[in-house]
Amino acid sequence: MKPIINLSDCVLCEICVELCPKIFKINKAGFIEILDIKEYDKDCIKEAATNCPEDCIFFEV
Ligand code: SF4
């Protein structure tokens, strides 16, 4: 399950990048980007979503 970020709510606090550096990164444009990998660590995404101050991390359905 790939995570999605609602970029219009994201405040670039980088908590998600710190918690899951293999999943989230800041791209050259200065926005959070989801890395294209085979399998996403669901627990790590959940932790990032829980700690995201803007509640803007979701799972793709
Ligand atoms: S934790 Fe949430 S608000 Fe912070 S950078 Fe990640 S997506 Fe944006």
JSON list of C-alpha atoms and ligand atoms in Angstrom, two decimals:
[
{"chain": "A", "resi": 1, "resn": "MET", "atom": "CA", "xyz": [0.00, 0.00, 0.00]},
{"chain": "A", "resi": 2, "resn": "LYS", "atom": "CA", "xyz": [1.50, 3.25, -1.11]},
{"chain": "A", "resi": 3, "resn": "PRO", "atom": "CA", "xyz": [1.09, 6.31, 1.11]},
{"chain": "A", "resi": 4, "resn": "ILE", "atom": "CA", "xyz": [-0.22, 9.60, -0.24]},
{"chain": "A", "resi": 5, "resn": "ILE", "atom": "CA", "xyz": [0.39, 13.08, 1.09]},
{"chain": "A", "resi": 6, "resn": "ASN", "atom": "CA", "xyz": [-2.02, 15.93, 0.90]},
{"chain": "A", "resi": 7, "resn": "LEU", "atom": "CA", "xyz": [0.59, 18.48, -0.11]},
{"chain": "A", "resi": 8, "resn": "SER", "atom": "CA", "xyz": [-1.70, 21.44, 0.37]},
{"chain": "A", "resi": 9, "resn": "ASP", "atom": "CA", "xyz": [-1.78, 20.69, 4.11]},
{"chain": "A", "resi": 10, "resn": "CYS", "atom": "CA", "xyz": [1.87, 19.68, 4.47]},
{"chain": "A", "resi": 11, "resn": "VAL", "atom": "CA", "xyz": [3.97, 22.18, 6.45]},
{"chain": "A", "resi": 12, "resn": "LEU", "atom": "CA", "xyz": [7.31, 20.52, 5.58]},
{"chain": "A", "resi": 13, "resn": "CYS", "atom": "CA", "xyz": [8.15, 19.73, 9.20]},
{"chain": "A", "resi": 14, "resn": "GLU", "atom": "CA", "xyz": [10.10, 16.68, 7.92]},
{"chain": "A", "resi": 15, "resn": "ILE", "atom": "CA", "xyz": [8.88, 14.39, 10.70]},
{"chain": "A", "resi": 16, "resn": "CYS", "atom": "CA", "xyz": [7.85, 11.79, 8.11]},
{"chain": "A", "resi": 17, "resn": "VAL", "atom": "CA", "xyz": [11.30, 11.97, 6.50]},
{"chain": "A", "resi": 18, "resn": "GLU", "atom": "CA", "xyz": [12.97, 11.51, 9.87]},
{"chain": "A", "resi": 19, "resn": "LEU", "atom": "CA", "xyz": [10.75, 8.56, 10.81]},
{"chain": "A", "resi": 20, "resn": "CYS", "atom": "CA", "xyz": [10.75, 6.81, 7.42]},
{"chain": "A", "resi": 21, "resn": "PRO", "atom": "CA", "xyz": [13.70, 7.99, 5.32]},
{"chain": "A", "resi": 22, "resn": "LYS", "atom": "CA", "xyz": [13.24, 5.01, 3.00]},
{"chain": "A", "resi": 23, "resn": "ILE", "atom": "CA", "xyz": [9.72, 6.14, 2.12]},
{"chain": "A", "resi": 24, "resn": "PHE", "atom": "CA", "xyz": [9.57, 9.93, 2.28]},
{"chain": "A", "resi": 25, "resn": "LYS", "atom": "CA", "xyz": [12.02, 12.50, 0.99]},
{"chain": "A", "resi": 26, "resn": "ILE", "atom": "CA", "xyz": [12.14, 16.18, 0.22]},
{"chain": "A", "resi": 27, "resn": "ASN", "atom": "CA", "xyz": [12.48, 16.62, -3.51]},
{"chain": "A", "resi": 28, "resn": "LYS", "atom": "CA", "xyz": [14.34, 19.32, -5.40]},
{"chain": "A", "resi": 29, "resn": "ALA", "atom": "CA", "xyz": [11.21, 21.41, -5.66]},
{"chain": "A", "resi": 30, "resn": "GLY", "atom": "CA", "xyz": [11.04, 21.46, -1.86]},
{"chain": "A", "resi": 31, "resn": "PHE", "atom": "CA", "xyz": [8.04, 19.16, -1.47]},
{"chain": "A", "resi": 32, "resn": "ILE", "atom": "CA", "xyz": [7.66, 15.82, 0.24]},
{"chain": "A", "resi": 33, "resn": "GLU", "atom": "CA", "xyz": [7.82, 12.97, -2.23]},
{"chain": "A", "resi": 34, "resn": "ILE", "atom": "CA", "xyz": [6.99, 9.28, -1.82]},
{"chain": "A", "resi": 35, "resn": "LEU", "atom": "CA", "xyz": [9.89, 7.15, -2.99]},
{"chain": "A", "resi": 36, "resn": "ASP", "atom": "CA", "xyz": [9.06, 4.54, -5.57]},
{"chain": "A", "resi": 37, "resn": "ILE", "atom": "CA", "xyz": [9.84, 1.26, -3.85]},
{"chain": "A", "resi": 38, "resn": "LYS", "atom": "CA", "xyz": [8.45, -2.27, -4.09]},
{"chain": "A", "resi": 39, "resn": "GLU", "atom": "CA", "xyz": [7.10, -2.57, -0.60]},
{"chain": "A", "resi": 40, "resn": "TYR", "atom": "CA", "xyz": [6.12, 0.09, 1.85]},
{"chain": "A", "resi": 41, "resn": "ASP", "atom": "CA", "xyz": [6.59, -0.47, 5.57]},
{"chain": "A", "resi": 42, "resn": "LYS", "atom": "CA", "xyz": [3.02, -0.06, 6.76]},
{"chain": "A", "resi": 43, "resn": "ASP", "atom": "CA", "xyz": [3.98, 0.33, 10.43]},
{"chain": "A", "resi": 44, "resn": "CYS", "atom": "CA", "xyz": [6.42, 3.10, 9.64]},
{"chain": "A", "resi": 45, "resn": "ILE", "atom": "CA", "xyz": [3.83, 4.93, 7.54]},
{"chain": "A", "resi": 46, "resn": "LYS", "atom": "CA", "xyz": [1.31, 4.57, 10.35]},
{"chain": "A", "resi": 47, "resn": "GLU", "atom": "CA", "xyz": [3.80, 6.04, 12.78]},
{"chain": "A", "resi": 48, "resn": "ALA", "atom": "CA", "xyz": [4.51, 8.93, 10.41]},
{"chain": "A", "resi": 49, "resn": "ALA", "atom": "CA", "xyz": [0.79, 9.50, 9.89]},
{"chain": "A", "resi": 50, "resn": "THR", "atom": "CA", "xyz": [0.21, 9.52, 13.65]},
{"chain": "A", "resi": 51, "resn": "ASN", "atom": "CA", "xyz": [3.00, 12.03, 14.19]},
{"chain": "A", "resi": 52, "resn": "CYS", "atom": "CA", "xyz": [2.25, 14.26, 11.21]},
{"chain": "A", "resi": 53, "resn": "PRO", "atom": "CA", "xyz": [1.07, 17.55, 12.74]},
{"chain": "A", "resi": 54, "resn": "GLU", "atom": "CA", "xyz": [-1.28, 18.23, 9.84]},
{"chain": "A", "resi": 55, "resn": "ASP", "atom": "CA", "xyz": [-2.73, 14.72, 9.47]},
{"chain": "A", "resi": 56, "resn": "CYS", "atom": "CA", "xyz": [-1.94, 14.77, 5.78]},
{"chain": "A", "resi": 57, "resn": "ILE", "atom": "CA", "xyz": [-0.51, 11.27, 5.30]},
{"chain": "A", "resi": 58, "resn": "PHE", "atom": "CA", "xyz": [-2.97, 8.68, 3.95]},
{"chain": "A", "resi": 59, "resn": "PHE", "atom": "CA", "xyz": [-2.92, 5.22, 2.45]},
{"chain": "A", "resi": 60, "resn": "GLU", "atom": "CA", "xyz": [-3.88, 4.79, -1.17]},
{"chain": "A", "resi": 61, "resn": "VAL", "atom": "CA", "xyz": [-7.05, 2.70, -1.43]},
{"chain": "B", "resi": 1, "resn": "SF4", "atom": "S1", "xyz": [4.96, 14.92, 8.71]},
{"chain": "B", "resi": 1, "resn": "SF4", "atom": "FE1", "xyz": [3.19, 15.71, 7.58]},
{"chain": "B", "resi": 1, "resn": "SF4", "atom": "S2", "xyz": [3.41, 17.92, 7.64]},
{"chain": "B", "resi": 1, "resn": "SF4", "atom": "FE2", "xyz": [5.37, 17.08, 8.22]},
{"chain": "B", "resi": 1, "resn": "SF4", "atom": "S3", "xyz": [6.55, 16.99, 6.32]},
{"chain": "B", "resi": 1, "resn": "SF4", "atom": "FE3", "xyz": [5.54, 15.01, 6.56]},
{"chain": "B", "resi": 1, "resn": "SF4", "atom": "S4", "xyz": [3.62, 15.15, 5.46]},
{"chain": "B", "resi": 1, "resn": "SF4", "atom": "FE4", "xyz": [4.37, 17.24, 5.77]}
]
